Coordinates of C-alpha atoms and ligand atoms in Angstrom, one line a residue:
Chain A
M89 CA 10.9 109.8 123.8
K90 CA 7.0 108.6 123.2
S91 CA 6.8 110.5 120.4
S92 CA 9.6 109.8 118.2
T93 CA 8.0 106.1 119.1
L94 CA 4.8 107.2 118.0
R95 CA 6.2 108.9 114.8
Q96 CA 8.0 105.7 113.7
L97 CA 4.7 103.1 115.3
A98 CA 2.3 105.2 113.1
P99 CA 3.2 104.7 109.7
V100 CA 4.2 101.2 110.3
S101 CA 0.7 100.9 111.7
A102 CA -0.5 102.4 108.4
F103 CA 1.7 100.2 106.3
Y104 CA 0.3 96.6 107.8
V105 CA -3.2 98.3 107.6
L106 CA -2.6 98.5 103.8
V107 CA -1.1 94.6 104.2
L108 CA -4.2 93.4 105.7
A109 CA -5.8 95.2 103.5
T110 CA -4.0 94.5 100.1
P111 CA -6.0 91.4 98.9
T112 CA -9.8 92.9 99.3
L113 CA -7.9 96.0 96.9
L114 CA -6.8 92.7 94.9
S115 CA -9.6 91.3 94.4
Y116 CA -8.1 88.3 96.0
D117 CA -6.2 87.8 92.6
Y118 CA -4.1 84.7 93.3
Y119 CA -1.5 85.5 90.7
Y120 CA -1.1 89.3 92.2
L121 CA -0.9 88.0 95.4
S122 CA 1.9 85.3 94.8
I123 CA 4.1 87.8 93.3
L124 CA 3.5 89.9 96.5
T125 CA 4.6 87.2 98.7
M126 CA 7.7 86.4 96.6
A127 CA 8.8 90.4 96.7
G128 CA 7.5 89.9 100.5
I129 CA 10.2 87.6 100.9
I130 CA 12.8 89.2 99.1
A131 CA 11.8 92.5 100.8
I132 CA 13.1 91.2 103.9
I133 CA 16.6 90.4 102.7
V134 CA 16.3 93.4 100.8
M135 CA 16.0 95.3 104.9
G136 CA 18.8 93.5 106.2
L137 CA 21.0 94.2 102.5
N138 CA 19.5 98.5 103.1
L139 CA 21.2 98.5 106.4
L140 CA 24.6 96.7 106.1
L141 CA 24.8 99.1 102.3
G142 CA 23.0 101.8 102.9
F143 CA 23.4 102.2 106.4
A144 CA 26.7 101.3 107.9
G145 CA 27.9 101.6 104.0
Q146 CA 29.4 97.8 103.1
I147 CA 28.3 96.4 100.2
S148 CA 27.7 92.1 99.8
L149 CA 27.3 90.4 96.6
G150 CA 26.9 87.0 98.6
H151 CA 23.3 87.3 100.1
A152 CA 21.7 85.0 97.5
A153 CA 23.8 82.4 98.6
L154 CA 23.1 83.1 102.3
F155 CA 18.7 83.6 101.3
G156 CA 19.8 79.8 99.7
I157 CA 22.1 78.2 102.6
S158 CA 19.2 79.0 104.7
A159 CA 16.8 77.7 102.7
Y160 CA 18.3 74.8 101.7
T161 CA 19.3 73.7 105.2
T162 CA 15.4 73.9 106.4
A163 CA 14.7 71.3 103.0
V164 CA 17.2 69.0 104.0
M165 CA 16.3 69.2 107.6
T166 CA 12.9 68.9 107.3
A167 CA 12.2 66.7 104.0
T168 CA 15.3 64.5 104.3
Y169 CA 15.8 63.9 107.7
G170 CA 11.8 64.3 108.6
F171 CA 12.7 66.7 111.4
P172 CA 9.8 69.3 112.8
L173 CA 9.5 72.6 110.9
A174 CA 10.4 74.2 113.6
V175 CA 13.7 72.9 114.0
G176 CA 14.5 72.8 110.3
M177 CA 13.3 76.9 110.1
L178 CA 14.7 77.6 113.0
S179 CA 18.6 75.1 111.6
G180 CA 18.8 77.6 108.6
V181 CA 18.6 81.1 110.1
G182 CA 21.0 79.9 112.1
L183 CA 23.2 78.0 110.3
T184 CA 23.3 80.9 108.0
A185 CA 24.2 83.4 111.1
V186 CA 26.7 81.0 111.5
V187 CA 28.1 81.5 108.0
A188 CA 28.3 84.9 107.8
L189 CA 29.9 85.3 111.1
V190 CA 32.5 83.0 110.1
V191 CA 33.0 84.2 106.7
G192 CA 32.2 88.2 107.9
M193 CA 35.2 88.3 110.4
P194 CA 38.0 87.9 108.2
V195 CA 36.5 89.6 104.5
L196 CA 34.8 92.5 106.6
K197 CA 38.5 93.9 107.1
L198 CA 38.0 94.9 103.1
K199 CA 36.7 98.1 102.4
G200 CA 34.7 98.6 99.0
Y201 CA 35.4 96.8 95.2
Y202 CA 37.8 94.1 98.0
L203 CA 34.7 93.4 99.5
A204 CA 32.3 93.2 96.5
M205 CA 34.6 90.7 95.2
A206 CA 35.1 88.5 98.2
T207 CA 31.2 88.2 99.5
L208 CA 31.4 87.1 95.2
G209 CA 33.6 84.3 96.1
F210 CA 32.2 83.6 98.9
G211 CA 28.5 83.8 96.9
L212 CA 30.1 81.9 93.7
I213 CA 31.9 79.1 96.1
V214 CA 28.2 78.5 97.9
Y215 CA 26.5 78.5 94.2
I216 CA 29.0 75.7 93.6
F217 CA 28.2 74.0 96.4
F218 CA 24.3 73.7 95.8
N219 CA 25.0 72.0 92.1
E220 CA 27.3 69.9 93.4
A221 CA 26.8 68.2 96.2
I222 CA 24.2 66.6 94.5
A223 CA 23.6 64.0 97.2
L224 CA 22.8 66.4 99.9
T225 CA 20.9 69.1 97.7
G226 CA 19.9 67.8 94.3
G227 CA 22.3 69.4 92.9
P228 CA 21.0 71.4 89.5
S229 CA 18.3 70.4 89.6
G230 CA 16.9 71.3 92.6
F231 CA 15.5 69.7 95.7
V232 CA 11.6 68.8 95.4
G233 CA 9.6 67.6 98.6
I234 CA 9.7 71.0 101.3
P235 CA 6.8 70.1 103.6
Q236 CA 4.2 73.0 103.8
L237 CA 4.6 75.1 106.9
H238 CA 1.9 74.2 109.9
F239 CA 1.5 75.7 113.6
G240 CA -0.2 74.4 115.2
G241 CA -3.5 73.0 113.2
F242 CA -3.5 75.5 111.3
T243 CA -1.6 74.8 107.9
F244 CA 0.0 77.5 105.4
D245 CA -1.4 76.2 102.1
S246 CA -3.3 78.5 100.7
E247 CA -1.9 81.8 99.0
L248 CA -4.0 84.0 100.8
S249 CA -2.7 82.9 104.7
Y250 CA 1.6 82.8 102.5
F251 CA 0.6 85.9 102.1
F252 CA -0.4 86.7 105.5
L253 CA 1.9 85.3 107.2
V254 CA 5.0 86.6 104.5
W255 CA 3.6 90.3 105.2
T256 CA 3.7 89.7 108.6
T257 CA 7.3 89.3 108.8
V258 CA 7.6 92.1 106.5
T259 CA 6.6 94.3 109.2
V260 CA 8.1 92.9 112.5
V261 CA 11.2 92.5 110.5
L262 CA 10.7 96.3 109.0
L263 CA 9.8 97.6 112.8
I264 CA 12.8 95.7 114.7
S265 CA 15.1 97.8 111.7
L266 CA 13.2 101.5 112.6
N267 CA 14.4 100.2 116.3
L268 CA 17.6 99.8 115.4
I269 CA 18.5 103.0 112.8
H270 CA 17.1 105.6 115.8
S271 CA 19.5 104.0 118.7
R272 CA 23.0 104.0 119.4
I273 CA 23.6 100.9 117.7
G274 CA 21.9 102.7 114.5
R275 CA 23.8 105.9 114.8
A276 CA 27.4 103.4 115.6
L277 CA 27.1 102.4 111.9
M278 CA 25.8 105.5 110.2
A279 CA 29.0 106.9 111.6
L280 CA 31.2 104.0 111.1
H281 CA 29.9 104.9 107.6
A282 CA 30.4 108.4 106.9
S283 CA 34.1 108.3 109.1
D284 CA 35.6 105.6 109.8
K285 CA 38.6 107.5 112.0
A286 CA 35.8 109.5 113.7
A287 CA 33.9 106.7 114.7
Q288 CA 36.8 104.6 116.3
S289 CA 37.8 107.7 118.0
M290 CA 34.2 107.7 119.9
G291 CA 35.1 104.0 120.9
I292 CA 33.0 103.0 118.1
N293 CA 34.4 99.2 117.6
V294 CA 34.7 99.7 114.1
A295 CA 35.2 95.9 113.1
R296 CA 32.0 94.9 115.4
Y297 CA 29.9 97.1 115.1
K298 CA 30.1 95.4 110.5
L299 CA 30.4 92.1 112.0
F300 CA 27.4 92.8 113.6
I301 CA 25.3 94.1 111.2
F302 CA 26.4 91.4 109.0
V303 CA 25.2 88.6 110.3
L304 CA 22.1 90.8 111.5
S305 CA 21.5 90.7 108.1
A306 CA 22.1 87.6 106.5
I307 CA 19.5 86.3 109.7
F308 CA 17.2 88.8 107.6
A309 CA 17.8 86.6 104.5
G310 CA 17.6 83.3 106.3
I311 CA 14.1 84.2 107.7
A312 CA 13.2 84.3 103.7
G313 CA 15.2 81.7 103.1
V314 CA 13.0 79.5 105.6
L315 CA 9.8 81.2 104.1
Y316 CA 10.8 80.7 100.5
A317 CA 11.3 76.9 100.9
H318 CA 7.9 76.1 102.5
Y319 CA 6.2 78.3 100.0
L320 CA 7.5 77.1 96.7
S321 CA 8.3 73.3 97.8
F322 CA 10.6 73.7 95.6
V323 CA 14.5 74.9 95.8
A324 CA 17.1 75.0 92.9
P325 CA 21.1 76.4 92.8
S326 CA 19.3 79.5 90.2
S327 CA 18.0 81.0 92.5
F328 CA 20.3 81.6 95.0
G329 CA 23.6 83.4 92.5
F330 CA 24.8 86.0 91.5
H331 CA 22.5 87.3 89.6
F332 CA 20.3 87.5 91.9
S333 CA 22.7 89.6 94.4
V334 CA 22.7 92.1 92.1
Q335 CA 19.4 92.2 91.3
L336 CA 19.4 92.1 95.5
I337 CA 21.5 95.9 95.5
T338 CA 19.4 97.0 92.4
M339 CA 16.4 96.7 95.0
V340 CA 18.5 98.4 97.6
V341 CA 20.3 100.9 95.3
L342 CA 16.6 101.7 93.3
G343 CA 14.3 102.3 96.4
G344 CA 16.9 104.8 97.9
M345 CA 19.6 103.2 100.4
A346 CA 19.7 104.5 104.1
S347 CA 15.7 104.0 103.4
L348 CA 14.2 101.3 104.6
W349 CA 10.5 102.3 103.4
G350 CA 12.5 102.6 99.9
G351 CA 13.6 99.0 99.8
I352 CA 10.5 97.9 100.1
A353 CA 9.1 100.4 97.3
G354 CA 11.6 99.5 95.0
T355 CA 11.6 95.3 95.5
V356 CA 7.5 95.4 95.2
F357 CA 8.8 97.1 91.8
L358 CA 11.7 95.4 90.4
T359 CA 9.7 91.8 91.8
A360 CA 6.1 93.1 90.0
M361 CA 7.8 94.1 86.7
P362 CA 9.3 91.3 85.2
E363 CA 6.1 89.5 85.3
F364 CA 4.3 92.4 83.3
L365 CA 7.6 92.2 80.8
R366 CA 7.1 88.5 80.9
A367 CA 7.1 89.0 76.5
Y368 CA 10.4 90.3 76.7
E369 CA 12.5 87.6 79.4
N370 CA 15.6 88.1 77.9
M371 CA 15.9 91.3 78.5
E372 CA 15.7 91.4 81.9
V373 CA 18.9 92.0 82.7
I374 CA 19.3 95.0 80.8
I375 CA 16.4 96.1 82.3
Y376 CA 18.4 95.8 86.1
G377 CA 21.1 96.6 83.8
L378 CA 19.4 100.6 82.8
I379 CA 17.6 100.7 85.7
L380 CA 20.9 100.8 88.3
I381 CA 22.2 103.6 86.2
L382 CA 19.7 105.8 85.4
C383 CA 18.7 105.4 89.2
M384 CA 22.9 106.6 89.5
M385 CA 22.1 109.4 87.0
Y386 CA 19.0 110.9 87.8
L387 CA 17.6 109.1 90.9
P388 CA 20.8 109.5 93.2
Q389 CA 18.7 108.4 96.7
G390 CA 16.6 106.2 94.6
M391 CA 12.1 106.3 94.8
A392 CA 12.6 107.6 97.8
G393 CA 14.7 110.1 97.1
G394 CA 12.5 110.6 94.5
V395 CA 9.2 111.1 96.3
S396 CA 10.4 113.8 98.9
K397 CA 12.6 115.4 95.9
L398 CA 8.7 115.3 94.1
V399 CA 6.5 116.3 98.0
A400 CA 9.3 119.3 98.0
L401 CA 8.5 120.5 94.2
V402 CA 4.8 119.9 94.8
R403 CA 4.8 122.0 97.9
R404 CA 6.8 125.0 96.7
R405 CA 4.8 124.9 93.4
L406 CA 1.6 125.3 96.0
G407 CA 3.4 127.8 98.3
R408 CA 4.2 130.3 94.8
A409 CA 0.3 129.6 93.9
Chain B
M1328 CA 60.1 97.6 127.9
P1329 CA 62.4 99.8 128.8
E1330 CA 60.8 101.9 131.8
R1331 CA 61.7 105.3 132.4
S1332 CA 61.3 104.7 135.9
G1333 CA 58.9 107.0 137.4
V1334 CA 56.4 108.0 135.5
D1335 CA 54.5 110.6 137.7
K1336 CA 51.5 109.6 138.6
D1337 CA 50.3 113.3 137.2
V1338 CA 51.1 112.2 134.0
I1339 CA 48.2 111.1 132.0
L1340 CA 49.9 111.1 128.6
S1341 CA 53.1 110.0 128.0
C1342 CA 54.8 109.1 124.7
Q1343 CA 58.1 107.8 125.1
A1344 CA 60.9 107.6 122.9
V1345 CA 58.7 107.9 119.7
H1346 CA 59.6 107.3 116.1
V1347 CA 57.6 107.0 113.1
R1348 CA 59.3 106.0 109.6
F1349 CA 56.5 106.4 106.5
G1350 CA 59.0 105.0 103.7
G1351 CA 61.7 106.9 104.0
V1352 CA 60.0 109.8 105.7
M1353 CA 61.4 109.6 109.1
A1354 CA 57.8 112.0 110.6
L1355 CA 58.9 111.3 114.7
T1356 CA 62.7 110.3 115.5
D1357 CA 62.6 110.1 120.0
V1358 CA 60.1 112.1 120.8
D1359 CA 59.2 112.4 124.0
F1360 CA 56.0 114.4 124.8
D1361 CA 54.0 114.0 128.6
V1362 CA 50.7 115.6 129.2
R1363 CA 50.2 115.9 133.2
E1364 CA 46.3 115.9 134.5
G1365 CA 44.5 118.9 134.6
T1366 CA 46.3 120.6 132.3
I1367 CA 46.4 122.9 128.9
T1368 CA 49.4 121.2 126.8
A1369 CA 50.0 121.5 123.6
L1370 CA 52.7 120.9 120.8
I1371 CA 53.6 123.6 118.3
G1372 CA 56.2 123.2 115.1
P1373 CA 56.0 124.6 111.5
N1374 CA 54.4 122.4 109.4
G1375 CA 55.2 119.6 108.4
A1376 CA 56.8 118.9 111.8
G1377 CA 55.1 116.1 112.6
K1378 CA 52.4 117.2 115.2
T1379 CA 49.6 116.2 113.7
T1380 CA 51.6 112.5 113.5
L1381 CA 51.9 112.6 116.7
L1382 CA 48.3 112.6 117.3
N1383 CA 48.3 110.0 115.5
V1384 CA 50.2 107.8 117.5
V1385 CA 48.6 108.7 120.8
S1386 CA 45.3 107.8 119.2
G1387 CA 45.8 104.6 117.3
M1388 CA 45.3 105.9 114.0
V1389 CA 49.9 105.2 113.7
T1390 CA 51.2 102.5 115.5
S1391 CA 55.2 103.8 116.5
T1392 CA 57.8 102.2 114.3
E1393 CA 59.4 102.2 117.6
G1394 CA 58.9 104.0 121.1
A1395 CA 56.0 103.6 123.8
V1396 CA 52.5 105.2 124.9
H1397 CA 51.2 105.1 128.1
L1398 CA 47.9 106.9 128.5
L1399 CA 45.6 106.9 131.4
G1400 CA 47.9 104.6 133.1
Q1401 CA 47.9 101.5 130.4
D1402 CA 50.8 100.8 127.8
M1403 CA 48.3 101.5 125.3
T1404 CA 51.4 101.4 122.8
R1405 CA 49.7 98.5 120.6
S1406 CA 46.1 99.0 121.4
P1407 CA 43.6 99.7 118.7
A1408 CA 41.8 104.0 118.2
W1409 CA 39.1 103.1 120.1
K1410 CA 40.2 100.9 122.9
R1411 CA 41.9 104.1 122.9
A1412 CA 39.0 106.3 122.5
Q1413 CA 37.0 103.7 125.0
A1414 CA 39.4 104.4 128.1
G1415 CA 39.1 108.3 128.0
A1416 CA 41.2 109.7 124.8
V1417 CA 39.5 111.4 122.5
R1418 CA 40.5 113.5 119.7
T1419 CA 39.0 116.1 116.6
F1420 CA 41.2 116.4 113.7
Q1421 CA 43.0 118.8 111.9
N1422 CA 40.8 118.4 108.4
L1423 CA 36.9 117.7 110.0
E1424 CA 35.0 114.3 110.3
V1425 CA 32.2 115.2 111.2
F1426 CA 29.2 112.6 110.4
T1427 CA 28.6 114.9 107.5
T1428 CA 25.0 112.7 106.6
M1429 CA 23.8 112.8 110.2
N1430 CA 22.0 116.0 111.7
V1431 CA 24.2 118.3 114.3
L1432 CA 22.1 116.2 117.4
E1433 CA 23.0 113.3 116.1
N1434 CA 26.6 113.1 115.7
V1435 CA 26.3 114.7 119.7
M1436 CA 24.4 111.0 120.3
T1437 CA 26.9 109.0 118.5
G1438 CA 29.6 111.2 121.2
V1439 CA 27.8 109.8 123.7
H1440 CA 28.1 106.4 122.6
R1441 CA 30.9 105.5 125.3
V1442 CA 29.1 107.1 128.2
V1443 CA 25.8 105.5 127.5
R1444 CA 25.7 101.9 127.0
Y1445 CA 22.7 99.4 126.4
G1446 CA 22.4 96.5 124.0
A1447 CA 21.6 95.3 120.3
L1448 CA 18.7 93.6 121.7
S1449 CA 17.4 96.2 124.2
A1450 CA 17.1 98.1 120.8
L1451 CA 15.4 95.9 118.5
F1452 CA 12.9 95.2 120.3
K1453 CA 13.1 99.0 122.7
T1454 CA 12.5 97.3 125.9
P1455 CA 12.9 100.5 129.0
A1456 CA 16.4 100.3 129.0
F1457 CA 16.7 101.8 125.6
F1458 CA 14.7 104.4 126.6
Q1459 CA 16.7 105.3 129.2
G1460 CA 19.8 105.3 127.4
E1461 CA 18.2 107.4 124.3
R1462 CA 16.9 109.9 127.1
R1463 CA 20.1 110.6 128.6
C1464 CA 21.8 110.3 125.6
R1465 CA 19.7 113.0 124.1
E1466 CA 20.4 115.1 127.2
L1467 CA 24.1 115.0 127.2
A1468 CA 24.3 115.7 123.8
E1469 CA 22.4 118.6 124.3
E1470 CA 24.1 119.6 127.3
K1471 CA 27.1 119.6 125.1
L1472 CA 25.5 121.4 121.7
A1473 CA 25.1 124.0 124.8
F1474 CA 28.2 124.0 126.4
V1475 CA 30.2 124.7 122.7
G1476 CA 27.4 127.7 121.7
L1477 CA 25.9 125.5 119.0
K1478 CA 22.7 127.2 118.4
G1479 CA 20.2 127.0 115.4
D1480 CA 18.3 123.5 113.7
W1481 CA 20.3 120.7 115.6
N1482 CA 18.3 118.5 112.8
L1483 CA 20.1 119.6 110.7
P1484 CA 22.7 117.6 108.6
A1485 CA 25.4 118.2 109.6
G1486 CA 27.6 118.7 106.3
E1487 CA 25.3 121.3 105.6
L1488 CA 26.4 123.1 108.6
P1489 CA 29.2 126.1 107.7
Y1490 CA 33.5 125.5 108.6
G1491 CA 33.3 126.8 112.0
R1492 CA 30.7 125.4 113.4
Q1493 CA 30.9 121.8 112.2
R1494 CA 34.5 122.6 114.3
L1495 CA 32.2 123.3 117.3
L1496 CA 30.4 120.2 116.3
E1497 CA 33.2 118.3 116.0
L1498 CA 34.4 119.8 120.1
A1499 CA 30.8 118.8 121.7
R1500 CA 30.3 115.6 120.2
A1501 CA 34.5 114.6 121.1
L1502 CA 32.7 115.8 124.5
A1503 CA 29.8 113.9 124.9
A1504 CA 32.2 111.4 125.1
Q1505 CA 33.0 112.5 128.3
P1506 CA 37.2 112.2 128.0
R1507 CA 39.8 112.1 130.4
I1508 CA 41.5 113.4 127.6
L1509 CA 40.7 115.5 124.8
L1510 CA 43.3 115.5 122.4
L1511 CA 42.1 118.7 119.7
D1512 CA 44.0 118.9 116.2
E1513 CA 44.5 122.4 115.3
P1514 CA 41.4 123.5 116.1
A1515 CA 41.5 127.1 114.9
A1516 CA 42.2 126.5 111.3
G1517 CA 39.9 127.9 109.1
L1518 CA 38.9 130.0 112.0
N1519 CA 37.9 134.2 111.7
T1520 CA 40.0 135.7 114.9
A1521 CA 36.4 136.4 117.0
E1522 CA 36.0 132.5 116.3
T1523 CA 39.1 132.0 117.4
R1524 CA 39.5 134.3 120.2
T1525 CA 35.6 131.9 121.1
L1526 CA 37.8 128.9 121.2
A1527 CA 40.2 129.8 123.3
G1528 CA 37.6 130.8 126.3
L1529 CA 35.9 127.2 125.3
I1530 CA 39.1 125.5 125.4
R1531 CA 40.1 126.9 129.3
R1532 CA 36.8 126.1 130.5
V1533 CA 37.0 122.4 128.9
R1534 CA 39.8 121.8 131.6
D1535 CA 38.5 124.2 134.6
E1536 CA 35.1 123.6 134.2
L1537 CA 34.7 119.8 132.8
G1538 CA 37.7 119.0 134.2
I1539 CA 39.0 117.4 131.1
T1540 CA 42.6 117.9 130.7
V1541 CA 43.7 119.0 127.1
A1542 CA 46.3 118.4 124.6
I1543 CA 46.1 120.6 121.5
V1544 CA 48.5 121.1 118.6
E1545 CA 48.2 124.1 117.3
H1546 CA 49.1 127.0 114.6
D1547 CA 47.9 129.8 115.9
M1548 CA 50.4 131.0 118.4
D1549 CA 48.2 133.9 120.8
L1550 CA 46.1 131.0 121.0
I1551 CA 48.5 128.4 122.3
M1552 CA 50.8 131.6 124.5
G1553 CA 47.1 132.3 126.1
V1554 CA 45.8 128.8 127.4
S1555 CA 48.5 126.5 127.7
D1556 CA 50.0 125.5 130.5
A1557 CA 53.2 123.4 129.3
I1558 CA 54.1 123.7 125.2
T1559 CA 56.3 121.2 123.7
V1560 CA 57.8 122.0 120.1
L1561 CA 58.2 120.3 117.7
H1562 CA 60.9 120.4 114.5
F1563 CA 61.3 118.3 111.5
G1564 CA 59.9 115.4 113.9
K1565 CA 62.3 115.7 116.7
V1566 CA 61.5 118.4 119.9
I1567 CA 63.3 121.1 120.6
A1568 CA 62.1 122.6 123.6
S1569 CA 59.6 121.8 126.3
G1570 CA 58.8 124.4 128.7
T1571 CA 56.0 126.9 130.0
P1572 CA 54.6 129.9 127.5
A1573 CA 57.5 132.4 128.5
E1574 CA 60.0 130.1 128.5
I1575 CA 59.3 128.9 124.7
Q1576 CA 58.7 132.3 123.5
K1577 CA 62.2 133.2 124.6
N1578 CA 64.5 130.3 123.7
P1579 CA 66.4 131.3 120.4
E1580 CA 66.2 127.7 118.9
V1581 CA 62.4 127.8 119.1
V1582 CA 63.0 131.4 118.0
A1583 CA 64.9 130.5 114.7
A1584 CA 62.8 127.3 114.1
Y1585 CA 59.2 128.7 114.2
L1586 CA 58.8 132.2 115.9
G1587 CA 61.0 133.9 113.6
E1588 CA 59.3 132.2 110.2
E1589 CA 56.3 134.2 111.9
A1590 CA 57.6 137.3 112.0
E1591 CA 59.1 137.6 108.8
Ligands
ADP863 N1 50.8 108.1 106.0 C1 51.5 108.8 105.9 N2 52.4 108.6 105.0 C2 53.5 108.8 104.6 N3 54.1 110.7 104.5 C3 53.1 110.8 105.8 C4 51.9 110.5 106.3 N4 51.4 111.4 107.1 C5 52.7 112.3 107.8 N5 53.7 112.1 106.8 C6 54.7 113.1 106.9 O1 54.9 112.9 107.4 C7 56.1 114.8 107.7 C8 54.5 115.0 109.4 O2 53.2 115.5 108.9 P1 52.4 115.7 110.5 O3 52.5 115.3 111.2 O4 51.0 115.8 108.9 O5 52.8 117.5 110.2 P2 52.0 118.4 110.8 O6 50.7 118.1 111.9 O7 53.1 118.6 111.8 O8 51.5 119.3 109.9 C9 55.3 114.9 107.0 O9 56.5 114.9 106.0 C10 53.8 114.1 105.8 O10 54.0 114.3 105.0
MG864 MG1 49.1 118.4 111.4

């Protein structure tokens, strides 16, 4: 048992060392760091979505909306009503969890395409709400003046401090996600994905586990939402639309379903790529689509699967030589 | 609910006047089926007789149109499948339902789900309850894999096992749940003669060593006659006979309906 914990802790520690070294490796280029900070925020959502989609096999096209609910909640609580940051952030995450609970209960009874459509519908409703509830959200032009994060005497006002804050959160979320999947709960999730019937006949309350993982993934999206709002100090509905939900799914699929590590890699890749493809801005959607199709055709296990295939290939080559 | 009074305390499973209709098809008509604690009770009948349907009614995968299911001393006619499993009625499937993406050991550890429990917070933050639970879970799983004699690499994805071994795996997974009654749906389907003989021994050991009551649906007559204490025969969704193997073998209606078919 200790050895399995170690086998899990070692790569996560190595990952965190890489996080700590990254600013130096990028010679403190704030432009690159800001891209990575955004990627980290999104990676937190993607990890939750990976637990939901990759492990439990339940799709959601509503995670952009959940992310947005959290971002707007903390924005309104702190900027409009002047609540302390901690209260704003907790309400952001809390409300997201409650919304996921209420939406998840009826919606998770659906399967496959129907679940996709229902979560899509939820996402659209929330998106319309962000646009129309102008008094609360500022409408299409967005919500400005969200306060910067500070804890105790420390203000996260530099690119570097926020980078560390976000990627430390990524590491913690990664660790608890890994813990979860290597537990009876993770096994129950994979089981209900593989065979709903067999899972039930092992005494697994399938509906409850689906709801649990949906809410947990919403909490992750909620954490990302508050980090996002206080990072940019500005939010607008366009960040939380259908398009972003599709991007999130693409990141999970590209990284590799049921691979948390792959998900992080997929997120960093897909977040950084458009920055380098700025010249082709209008092509972004097409490029996402292409990646998704190519991935399905040639890398059904995503980047994670691709890497393990590559490793196996190299091993075989080396073995032969 | 019209109680048939005097339901024996020994009777661990009792189906009473069960009817199941699928659209125009009457899959089961007025079926009574009892299983006494500590027995191996068989349900036989030609293909399409309604055996799987009855097992589905018992395990909660199909709700009966009429009738009642008393399981482990409770009226579970309307209980969802997972609750019946939680209560101790665990099944296997005619068409294998192993968790193909999980490895062999994980499959059986999933069976332990109802036995060893710890909460989500323990899992997320790896509390001592998690470590204790996982150790126990692994021990129980390994014990059951050894019990069914599944050797080899337990880290292999279950989907990569040959068919016969997947059957054993399903059995180990069900046993890991420590059922009070084990429901087997054609466990010998697709097995060769040697494997079937091993299976017969295994089923007896499940009753004798583990003290688990077994209800078995099976096509293989030799297996059934060899292991069962009691047999119920279904034909076109109706019970045409119940009794000991010797009685069933002599029953002319059964011979005509079923045994005769094999003799041809
Ligand atoms: N889900 C279902 N929908 C419609 N008909 C079904 C369903 N399940 C079983 N049946 C029908 O019920 C009858 C009994 O089937 P089944 O219980 O599988 O028989 P057995 O297991 O004895 O071979 C068959 O005629 C079968 O076609
Ligand atoms: Mg059948």
